[in-house]
Amino acid sequence: DVKVTQSSRYLVKRTGEKVFLECVQDMDHENMFWYRQDPGLGLRLIYFSYDVKMKEKGDIPEGYSVSREKKERFSLILESASTNQTSMYLCASSLVGRNTEAFFGQGTRLTVV
Amino acid sequence: GDSVTQMEGPVTLSEEAFLTINCTYTATGYPSLFWYVQYPGEGLQLLLKATKADDKGSNKGFEATYRKETTSFHLEKGSVQVSDSAVYFCGLPDTGRRALTFGSGTRLQVQP
């Protein structure tokens, strides 16, 4: 079974903290993604990566950065957390190919206080 | 760019009712189309997909047909159950990048 694992289900952080969200996949997928999910807005792409050390901005990259040092791991970094980054964060991975489906992790519910 | 439009929810149905969730898309060419489901507190799971025009994807009693003439991929189920209560997302691969683009999601609530 394809498995995408996010390191935390729930996180509470303080404003201004540096926050790391970790994601690991065990399927040797080239592509990895970070989405943010908010009510009424659906899923919005933050960043994606198609290879180790490669990254591209998605639709809402401001306030975030990413790191992909190994193929199986893709980290999302909130440089200085703010309350408007309170959200559900979803990691996903997929094989190369335009018509392949993505596999999602269980999500991390982040609350910034 | 590519986009997906879904009907707004919530959709509230009684058990055994017929379900339709509308999805239309704008895309270059004929990409694969996907329906994902998100149960409470979980990530998204692939429900079904169709890879070319006129294909019908099906799974767990759900069906969707890829209609290029109407650029639609509506999700249907003949008889819903309480366990189908979830959020449903329609999606397609974005032409310009390797990520999936999703609609805003439709919440389904099935009452006993």
XYZ file of C-alpha atoms in Angstrom:
225
model
C 0.000 0.000 0.000
C 1.116 3.498 -0.798
C 1.777 5.375 2.346
C 2.276 9.070 2.922
C 2.922 9.892 6.544
C 2.817 13.310 8.140
C 4.694 13.656 11.379
C 1.892 15.229 13.428
C -1.888 15.125 13.369
C -2.258 18.201 15.545
C 0.128 21.042 16.355
C -0.254 24.182 18.418
C 2.402 26.843 17.961
C 2.904 30.408 19.057
C 3.017 33.433 16.784
C 6.539 34.042 15.533
C 7.758 30.489 16.032
C 9.514 28.612 13.259
C 7.424 25.547 12.444
C 8.425 22.389 10.601
C 5.876 20.028 9.083
C 7.373 16.755 7.930
C 6.119 14.353 5.308
C 7.506 10.974 4.268
C 6.387 8.693 1.441
C 7.443 5.088 0.908
C 6.559 4.649 -2.762
C 9.652 6.136 -4.399
C 7.507 8.887 -5.931
C 9.279 11.709 -7.725
C 6.647 14.363 -7.038
C 5.672 15.677 -3.639
C 3.264 18.454 -2.719
C 2.069 20.597 0.134
C -1.505 21.838 0.125
C -3.408 23.975 2.544
C -7.110 23.302 3.175
C -9.478 25.972 4.466
C -13.289 25.967 4.635
C -14.823 27.360 1.483
C -11.465 27.591 -0.277
C -10.795 23.935 -0.977
C -7.201 22.829 -1.406
C -4.598 25.374 -2.398
C -1.124 24.400 -3.511
C 1.686 25.918 -1.466
C 4.794 24.285 -2.968
C 5.723 21.201 -4.877
C 8.887 19.313 -5.682
C 9.625 17.046 -8.637
C 13.075 15.901 -7.564
C 15.522 16.075 -4.702
C 16.523 19.664 -4.028
C 14.079 20.907 -6.672
C 11.049 22.964 -5.744
C 8.491 25.180 -7.366
C 6.069 27.682 -5.919
C 2.412 26.926 -5.952
C -0.448 29.356 -5.606
C 0.179 30.594 -2.068
C 3.894 30.309 -1.229
C 4.174 33.503 0.823
C 5.262 32.856 4.374
C 6.367 29.300 3.603
C 9.462 27.515 2.415
C 10.212 23.855 1.719
C 13.079 21.440 1.840
C 13.665 18.193 -0.011
C 17.025 16.711 0.843
C 15.965 13.100 0.276
C 13.539 11.703 -2.243
C 11.161 10.310 0.356
C 10.941 13.381 2.589
C 9.404 16.788 1.948
C 9.291 19.396 4.687
C 7.172 22.509 4.900
C 8.601 25.375 6.938
C 6.731 28.303 8.366
C 9.522 30.813 8.909
C 7.573 32.902 11.418
C 4.168 31.481 12.169
C 1.196 33.802 12.105
C -2.421 33.296 13.134
C -3.567 33.402 9.499
C -1.561 30.233 8.919
C -3.879 28.293 11.181
C -5.159 25.620 8.843
C -5.138 21.986 7.782
C -1.983 21.066 5.870
C -1.958 18.110 3.517
C 1.054 16.450 1.984
C 0.790 14.341 -1.168
C 3.018 12.424 -3.550
C 2.732 11.034 -7.060
C 4.677 9.411 -9.835
C 5.862 11.410 -12.814
C 3.230 11.669 -15.513
C 0.483 14.148 -16.062
C -2.354 11.705 -15.538
C -1.247 9.941 -12.400
C -3.181 10.313 -9.181
C -1.768 11.773 -6.002
C -1.678 9.972 -2.662
C -2.325 12.017 0.457
C -1.211 11.938 4.038
C -3.673 12.165 6.910
C -3.183 15.896 7.358
C -1.770 18.138 10.078
C -4.137 20.497 11.842
C -1.992 23.490 12.806
C -3.212 26.121 15.211
C -1.148 29.276 15.686
C -1.981 31.201 18.838
C -5.129 28.303 -16.255
C -6.848 25.041 -15.539
C -9.717 25.131 -13.073
C -12.447 23.027 -11.521
C -15.877 24.183 -10.396
C -17.981 22.112 -8.022
C -21.465 22.636 -6.730
C -21.519 24.238 -3.334
C -22.577 22.295 -0.310
C -23.537 21.134 2.071
C -25.699 18.551 0.396
C -28.036 16.892 2.882
C -29.776 13.667 1.893
C -31.680 10.882 3.565
C -30.288 7.380 3.472
C -30.978 5.556 0.180
C -31.479 8.816 -1.742
C -29.875 9.438 -5.119
C -26.767 11.608 -5.147
C -25.381 13.921 -7.796
C -22.463 16.261 -7.207
C -21.724 18.441 -10.206
C -18.206 19.109 -11.444
C -17.155 21.074 -14.504
C -13.637 21.876 -15.600
C -11.527 24.087 -17.817
C -8.359 22.536 -19.163
C -6.042 22.286 -22.125
C -6.435 19.014 -23.939
C -8.050 16.013 -22.295
C -6.495 15.342 -18.921
C -7.466 12.580 -16.553
C -10.177 13.518 -14.086
C -10.410 12.459 -10.460
C -12.833 12.337 -7.568
C -11.357 12.232 -4.090
C -13.168 11.733 -0.786
C -12.196 13.078 2.624
C -13.746 11.464 5.676
C -13.820 13.470 8.914
C -10.368 14.010 10.366
C -8.556 12.316 7.508
C -6.641 13.126 4.356
C -7.965 12.686 0.834
C -8.437 9.276 -0.721
C -8.856 8.588 -4.408
C -12.457 7.522 -5.019
C -12.414 7.068 -8.797
C -10.846 8.372 -11.945
C -11.300 8.477 -15.724
C -8.408 8.860 -18.116
C -10.120 9.752 -21.406
C -13.340 11.068 -22.854
C -16.418 8.863 -22.381
C -14.654 6.755 -19.764
C -16.687 5.906 -16.704
C -14.906 5.621 -13.387
C -16.582 3.657 -10.622
C -15.905 2.555 -7.067
C -17.968 1.741 -3.946
C -21.213 2.362 -5.848
C -20.091 5.799 -7.047
C -19.797 6.578 -10.745
C -18.655 9.491 -12.893
C -18.471 9.792 -16.678
C -15.921 11.953 -18.484
C -17.956 14.195 -20.801
C -15.752 16.297 -23.051
C -18.705 17.914 -24.828
C -19.942 19.466 -21.611
C -16.526 19.472 -19.853
C -18.120 17.736 -16.913
C -17.402 14.864 -14.546
C -20.436 14.639 -12.273
C -20.349 12.201 -9.366
C -23.397 9.971 -8.835
C -24.538 7.249 -6.481
C -27.856 5.506 -6.647
C -28.396 4.957 -2.930
C -26.316 6.789 -0.344
C -25.517 5.531 3.138
C -24.728 7.365 6.348
C -21.141 6.181 5.940
C -20.867 8.214 2.716
C -20.953 11.430 4.733
C -17.725 13.180 3.776
C -16.283 15.962 1.647
C -15.877 15.195 -2.053
C -13.311 16.888 -4.279
C -13.151 16.914 -8.056
C -9.664 17.392 -9.499
C -7.489 17.355 -12.576
C -3.755 17.639 -13.337
C -2.778 21.226 -14.009
C -1.476 21.768 -17.547
C 1.380 23.981 -16.512
C 2.729 21.989 -13.572
C 2.687 18.565 -12.007
C 0.156 19.161 -9.249
C -3.544 18.425 -9.123
C -5.957 21.330 -9.127
C -9.105 20.780 -7.079
C -12.545 22.230 -6.787
C -13.606 23.777 -3.501
C -15.113 20.532 -2.248
C -18.698 19.511 -1.556
C -19.736 18.339 1.877
C -22.277 15.522 1.883
C -24.348 14.776 4.965
C -26.492 11.651 4.909
C -29.138 11.336 7.578
C -30.550 8.008 8.752
